[in-house]
Tab-separated table of N, CA and C in Angstrom:
chain	number	residue	atom	x	y	z
A	23	GLU	N	0.897	-1.426	0.107
A	23	GLU	CA	-0.182	-0.032	-0.212
A	23	GLU	C	0.986	1.140	-0.043
A	24	ARG	N	2.089	1.094	0.323
A	24	ARG	CA	2.984	2.229	0.399
A	24	ARG	C	3.055	2.717	-0.943
A	25	LYS	N	3.323	1.529	-2.030
A	25	LYS	CA	3.595	1.938	-3.400
A	25	LYS	C	2.401	2.573	-3.798
A	26	ARG	N	1.289	2.162	-3.549
A	26	ARG	CA	0.003	2.973	-3.908
A	26	ARG	C	-0.092	4.317	-3.581
A	27	ASP	N	0.239	4.572	-2.216
A	27	ASP	CA	0.562	6.141	-1.834
A	27	ASP	C	1.421	6.830	-2.653
A	28	THR	N	2.720	6.076	-3.021
A	28	THR	CA	3.436	6.703	-3.932
A	28	THR	C	2.850	7.037	-5.209
A	29	MET	N	2.344	6.128	-5.800
A	29	MET	CA	1.556	6.284	-7.078
A	29	MET	C	0.620	7.717	-7.108
A	30	LYS	N	-0.232	7.508	-5.888
A	30	LYS	CA	-1.132	8.807	-5.896
A	30	LYS	C	-0.510	10.092	-5.781
A	31	GLY	N	0.863	10.103	-5.253
A	31	GLY	CA	1.356	11.281	-5.258
A	31	GLY	C	2.094	11.767	-6.676
A	32	LYS	N	2.496	10.572	-7.460
A	32	LYS	CA	2.845	10.759	-8.892
A	32	LYS	C	1.769	11.406	-9.501
A	33	VAL	N	0.646	10.775	-9.523
A	33	VAL	CA	-0.627	11.226	-10.032
A	33	VAL	C	-0.963	12.849	-9.633
A	34	ASN	N	-0.834	13.105	-8.467
A	34	ASN	CA	-1.208	14.393	-8.235
A	34	ASN	C	0.031	15.403	-8.854
A	35	LEU	N	1.117	15.039	-8.947
A	35	LEU	CA	2.232	15.746	-9.405
A	35	LEU	C	1.981	16.047	-10.917
A	36	ALA	N	1.624	14.903	-11.527
A	36	ALA	CA	1.586	14.952	-13.057
A	36	ALA	C	0.050	15.767	-13.213
A	37	GLU	N	-0.764	15.912	-12.474
A	37	GLU	CA	-1.838	16.767	-12.769
A	37	GLU	C	-1.477	18.192	-12.659
A	38	SER	N	-0.671	18.471	-11.488
A	38	SER	CA	-0.172	19.891	-11.438
A	38	SER	C	0.939	20.409	-12.529
A	39	LYS	N	1.535	19.440	-13.080
A	39	LYS	CA	2.564	19.649	-14.110
A	39	LYS	C	1.808	20.031	-15.138
A	40	ARG	N	0.703	19.205	-15.443
A	40	ARG	CA	-0.190	19.666	-16.798
A	40	ARG	C	-0.907	20.868	-16.654
A	41	THR	N	-1.489	21.134	-15.583
A	41	THR	CA	-2.068	22.395	-15.296
A	41	THR	C	-1.199	23.593	-15.426
A	42	GLY	N	0.176	23.286	-15.114
A	42	GLY	CA	0.948	24.380	-15.019
A	42	GLY	C	1.791	24.420	-16.331
A	43	THR	N	1.613	23.642	-17.332
A	43	THR	CA	1.956	23.839	-18.734
A	43	THR	C	1.595	25.061	-19.132
A	44	ALA	N	2.485	25.616	-19.962
A	44	ALA	CA	2.132	27.062	-20.647
A	44	ALA	C	0.805	26.781	-21.693
A	45	SER	N	0.319	27.748	-21.774
A	45	SER	CA	-0.993	27.738	-22.451
A	45	SER	C	-0.868	28.081	-23.822
A	46	ILE	N	-1.410	27.669	-24.846
A	46	ILE	CA	-1.423	28.015	-26.161
A	46	ILE	C	-1.895	29.426	-26.638
A	47	PHE	N	-2.634	29.697	-25.876
A	47	PHE	CA	-3.127	31.134	-25.797
A	47	PHE	C	-1.957	32.477	-25.446
A	48	THR	N	-1.106	32.068	-24.527
A	48	THR	CA	-0.429	33.042	-24.297
A	48	THR	C	1.009	33.151	-25.171
A	49	ALA	N	1.066	32.064	-26.000
A	49	ALA	CA	2.187	32.088	-26.813
A	49	ALA	C	2.326	33.240	-27.795
A	50	ALA	N	3.479	33.901	-28.433
A	50	ALA	CA	3.800	34.880	-29.166
A	50	ALA	C	3.621	34.333	-30.503
A	51	THR	N	4.326	33.334	-30.878
A	51	THR	CA	4.304	32.769	-32.244
A	51	THR	C	3.603	31.470	-32.287
A	52	ILE	N	3.348	31.058	-33.806
A	52	ILE	CA	2.719	29.795	-33.928
A	52	ILE	C	3.490	28.686	-33.618
A	53	GLY	N	4.798	28.883	-33.821
A	53	GLY	CA	5.929	27.791	-33.315
A	53	GLY	C	5.708	27.350	-31.737
A	54	ASP	N	5.557	28.630	-31.106
A	54	ASP	CA	5.294	28.551	-29.541
A	54	ASP	C	4.280	27.917	-29.225
A	55	LYS	N	3.076	28.233	-29.994
A	55	LYS	CA	1.809	27.731	-29.681
A	55	LYS	C	1.710	26.091	-30.084
A	56	PHE	N	2.287	25.828	-30.910
A	56	PHE	CA	2.445	24.481	-31.356
A	56	PHE	C	3.228	23.668	-30.162
A	57	MET	N	4.330	24.089	-29.772
A	57	MET	CA	5.284	23.489	-28.658
A	57	MET	C	4.431	23.319	-27.403
A	58	ASN	N	3.750	24.427	-27.158
A	58	ASN	CA	3.017	24.468	-25.835
A	58	ASN	C	1.841	23.089	-25.851
A	59	ALA	N	1.253	23.226	-27.267
A	59	ALA	CA	0.146	22.176	-27.275
A	59	ALA	C	0.670	20.813	-27.190
A	60	VAL	N	1.928	20.640	-27.764
A	60	VAL	CA	2.717	19.281	-27.595
A	60	VAL	C	3.178	19.002	-26.183
A	61	LYS	N	3.504	20.114	-25.501
A	61	LYS	CA	3.978	19.700	-23.968
A	61	LYS	C	2.670	19.352	-23.255
A	62	TYR	N	1.588	20.018	-23.587
A	62	TYR	CA	0.396	19.761	-22.776
A	62	TYR	C	-0.229	18.337	-22.897
A	63	ALA	N	-0.273	17.981	-24.397
A	63	ALA	CA	-0.439	16.521	-24.523
A	63	ALA	C	0.238	15.439	-24.110
A	64	ALA	N	1.561	15.864	-24.113
A	64	ALA	CA	2.598	14.926	-23.637
A	64	ALA	C	2.314	14.821	-22.189
A	65	ALA	N	2.139	15.861	-21.309
A	65	ALA	CA	1.928	15.797	-19.847
A	65	ALA	C	0.463	15.221	-19.639
A	66	GLY	N	-0.570	15.438	-20.681
A	66	GLY	CA	-1.700	14.400	-20.327
A	66	GLY	C	-1.565	13.052	-20.473
A	67	ALA	N	-0.968	12.580	-21.400
A	67	ALA	CA	-0.445	11.167	-21.705
A	67	ALA	C	0.336	10.424	-20.494
A	68	LYS	N	1.113	11.251	-20.004
A	68	LYS	CA	1.717	10.834	-18.760
A	68	LYS	C	0.972	10.683	-17.677
A	69	GLU	N	0.071	11.493	-17.654
A	69	GLU	CA	-0.882	11.561	-16.347
A	69	GLU	C	-1.698	10.330	-16.439
A	70	ALA	N	-1.961	10.023	-17.810
A	70	ALA	CA	-2.997	9.018	-17.848
A	70	ALA	C	-2.342	7.608	-17.923
A	71	ALA	N	-1.323	7.603	-18.205
A	71	ALA	CA	-0.529	6.405	-17.936
A	71	ALA	C	-0.143	6.026	-16.458
A	72	THR	N	0.141	7.130	-15.683
A	72	THR	CA	0.312	6.896	-14.300
A	72	THR	C	-1.115	6.564	-13.565
A	73	LYS	N	-2.216	7.101	-13.960
A	73	LYS	CA	-3.483	6.679	-13.201
A	73	LYS	C	-3.801	5.152	-13.853
A	74	THR	N	-3.463	4.986	-15.008
A	74	THR	CA	-3.714	3.418	-15.063
A	74	THR	C	-2.665	2.493	-14.463
A	75	GLU	N	-1.547	2.785	-14.318
A	75	GLU	CA	-0.537	2.113	-13.512
A	75	GLU	C	-1.138	2.019	-12.173
A	76	LEU	N	-1.785	3.130	-11.432
A	76	LEU	CA	-2.088	3.195	-10.085
A	76	LEU	C	-3.387	2.237	-10.147
A	77	ALA	N	-4.371	2.555	-11.158
A	77	ALA	CA	-5.548	1.617	-11.093
A	77	ALA	C	-5.260	0.077	-11.031
A	78	MET	N	-4.062	-0.488	-11.833
A	78	MET	CA	-3.773	-1.663	-11.842
A	78	MET	C	-3.087	-2.293	-10.602
A	79	LEU	N	-2.311	-1.211	-10.047
A	79	LEU	CA	-1.859	-1.532	-8.574
A	79	LEU	C	-2.874	-1.829	-7.532
A	80	GLU	N	-3.860	-0.991	-7.635
A	80	GLU	CA	-5.025	-1.146	-6.618
A	80	GLU	C	-5.743	-2.367	-6.794
A	81	ARG	N	-6.044	-3.064	-7.777
A	81	ARG	CA	-6.507	-4.142	-8.074
A	81	ARG	C	-5.581	-5.250	-7.779
A	82	GLN	N	-4.317	-4.895	-7.823
A	82	GLN	CA	-3.517	-6.027	-7.565
A	82	GLN	C	-3.479	-6.252	-5.954
A	83	ILE	N	-3.539	-5.133	-5.208
A	83	ILE	CA	-3.735	-5.193	-3.782
A	83	ILE	C	-4.871	-5.526	-3.295
A	84	LEU	N	-6.071	-5.460	-4.033
A	84	LEU	CA	-7.262	-6.093	-3.547
A	84	LEU	C	-7.342	-7.668	-4.012
A	85	GLY	N	-6.604	-7.931	-4.870
A	85	GLY	CA	-6.709	-9.561	-5.167
A	85	GLY	C	-5.668	-10.245	-3.963
A	86	PHE	N	-4.651	-9.411	-3.638
A	86	PHE	CA	-3.809	-10.013	-2.190
A	86	PHE	C	-4.808	-9.963	-1.182
A	87	LYS	N	-5.442	-9.145	-0.839
A	87	LYS	CA	-6.369	-9.170	0.209
A	87	LYS	C	-7.294	-10.137	0.318
A	88	GLU	N	-8.010	-10.306	-0.953
A	88	GLU	CA	-9.267	-11.346	-1.194
A	88	GLU	C	-8.372	-12.963	-1.098
A	89	GLU	N	-7.233	-13.119	-1.582
A	89	GLU	CA	-6.528	-14.222	-1.397
A	89	GLU	C	-6.318	-14.485	0.038
A	90	PHE	N	-5.812	-13.505	0.670
A	90	PHE	CA	-5.385	-13.651	2.209
A	90	PHE	C	-6.555	-14.105	2.732
A	91	GLY	N	-7.913	-13.429	2.711
A	91	GLY	CA	-9.100	-13.904	3.295
A	91	GLY	C	-9.632	-15.096	2.978
A	92	ARG	N	-9.285	-15.486	1.708
A	92	ARG	CA	-9.790	-17.017	1.584
A	92	ARG	C	-8.911	-17.972	2.042
A	93	ASN	N	-7.650	-17.583	2.402
A	93	ASN	CA	-6.841	-18.704	3.033
A	93	ASN	C	-7.078	-18.645	4.601
A	94	LEU	N	-7.541	-17.596	5.141
A	94	LEU	CA	-7.540	-17.350	6.486
A	94	LEU	C	-8.907	-17.499	6.896
A	95	TYR	N	-10.007	-17.776	6.026
A	95	TYR	CA	-11.256	-18.266	6.360
A	95	TYR	C	-11.584	-19.448	6.982
A	96	PRO	N	-10.965	-20.610	6.274
A	96	PRO	CA	-11.018	-21.928	7.022
A	96	PRO	C	-10.380	-21.998	8.410
A	97	ILE	N	-9.489	-21.166	8.690
A	97	ILE	CA	-8.899	-21.429	9.970
A	97	ILE	C	-9.849	-20.656	11.158
A	98	PHE	N	-10.422	-19.636	10.627
A	98	PHE	CA	-11.620	-18.933	11.628
A	98	PHE	C	-12.541	-19.848	11.807
A	99	GLU	N	-13.098	-20.550	10.643
A	99	GLU	CA	-14.275	-21.517	10.855
A	99	GLU	C	-13.869	-22.466	11.727
A	100	GLY	N	-12.630	-22.938	11.596
A	100	GLY	CA	-12.531	-23.961	12.472
A	100	GLY	C	-12.288	-23.748	13.970
A	101	MET	N	-11.800	-22.408	14.036
A	101	MET	CA	-11.842	-22.042	15.547
A	101	MET	C	-13.125	-21.905	16.249
A	102	GLU	N	-14.244	-21.628	15.642
A	102	GLU	CA	-15.815	-21.782	16.033
A	102	GLU	C	-15.994	-22.906	17.132
């Protein structure tokens, strides 16, 4: 779960970087506008990749918890 928390931090950082990316409207030349658009798209793609990795990690953690519960249930049932 520590890894999940680290990934959440990465997602938040990616979101802040994407929102901090220069706007195409403030650029002076068409070249600057194009470069800003490319940077924004790249930041969005990186953010999406990190969110996908986080979702996969959360699913893996849930699977580990379910497996642990399945292995532990017979022990608790035998204790009754």
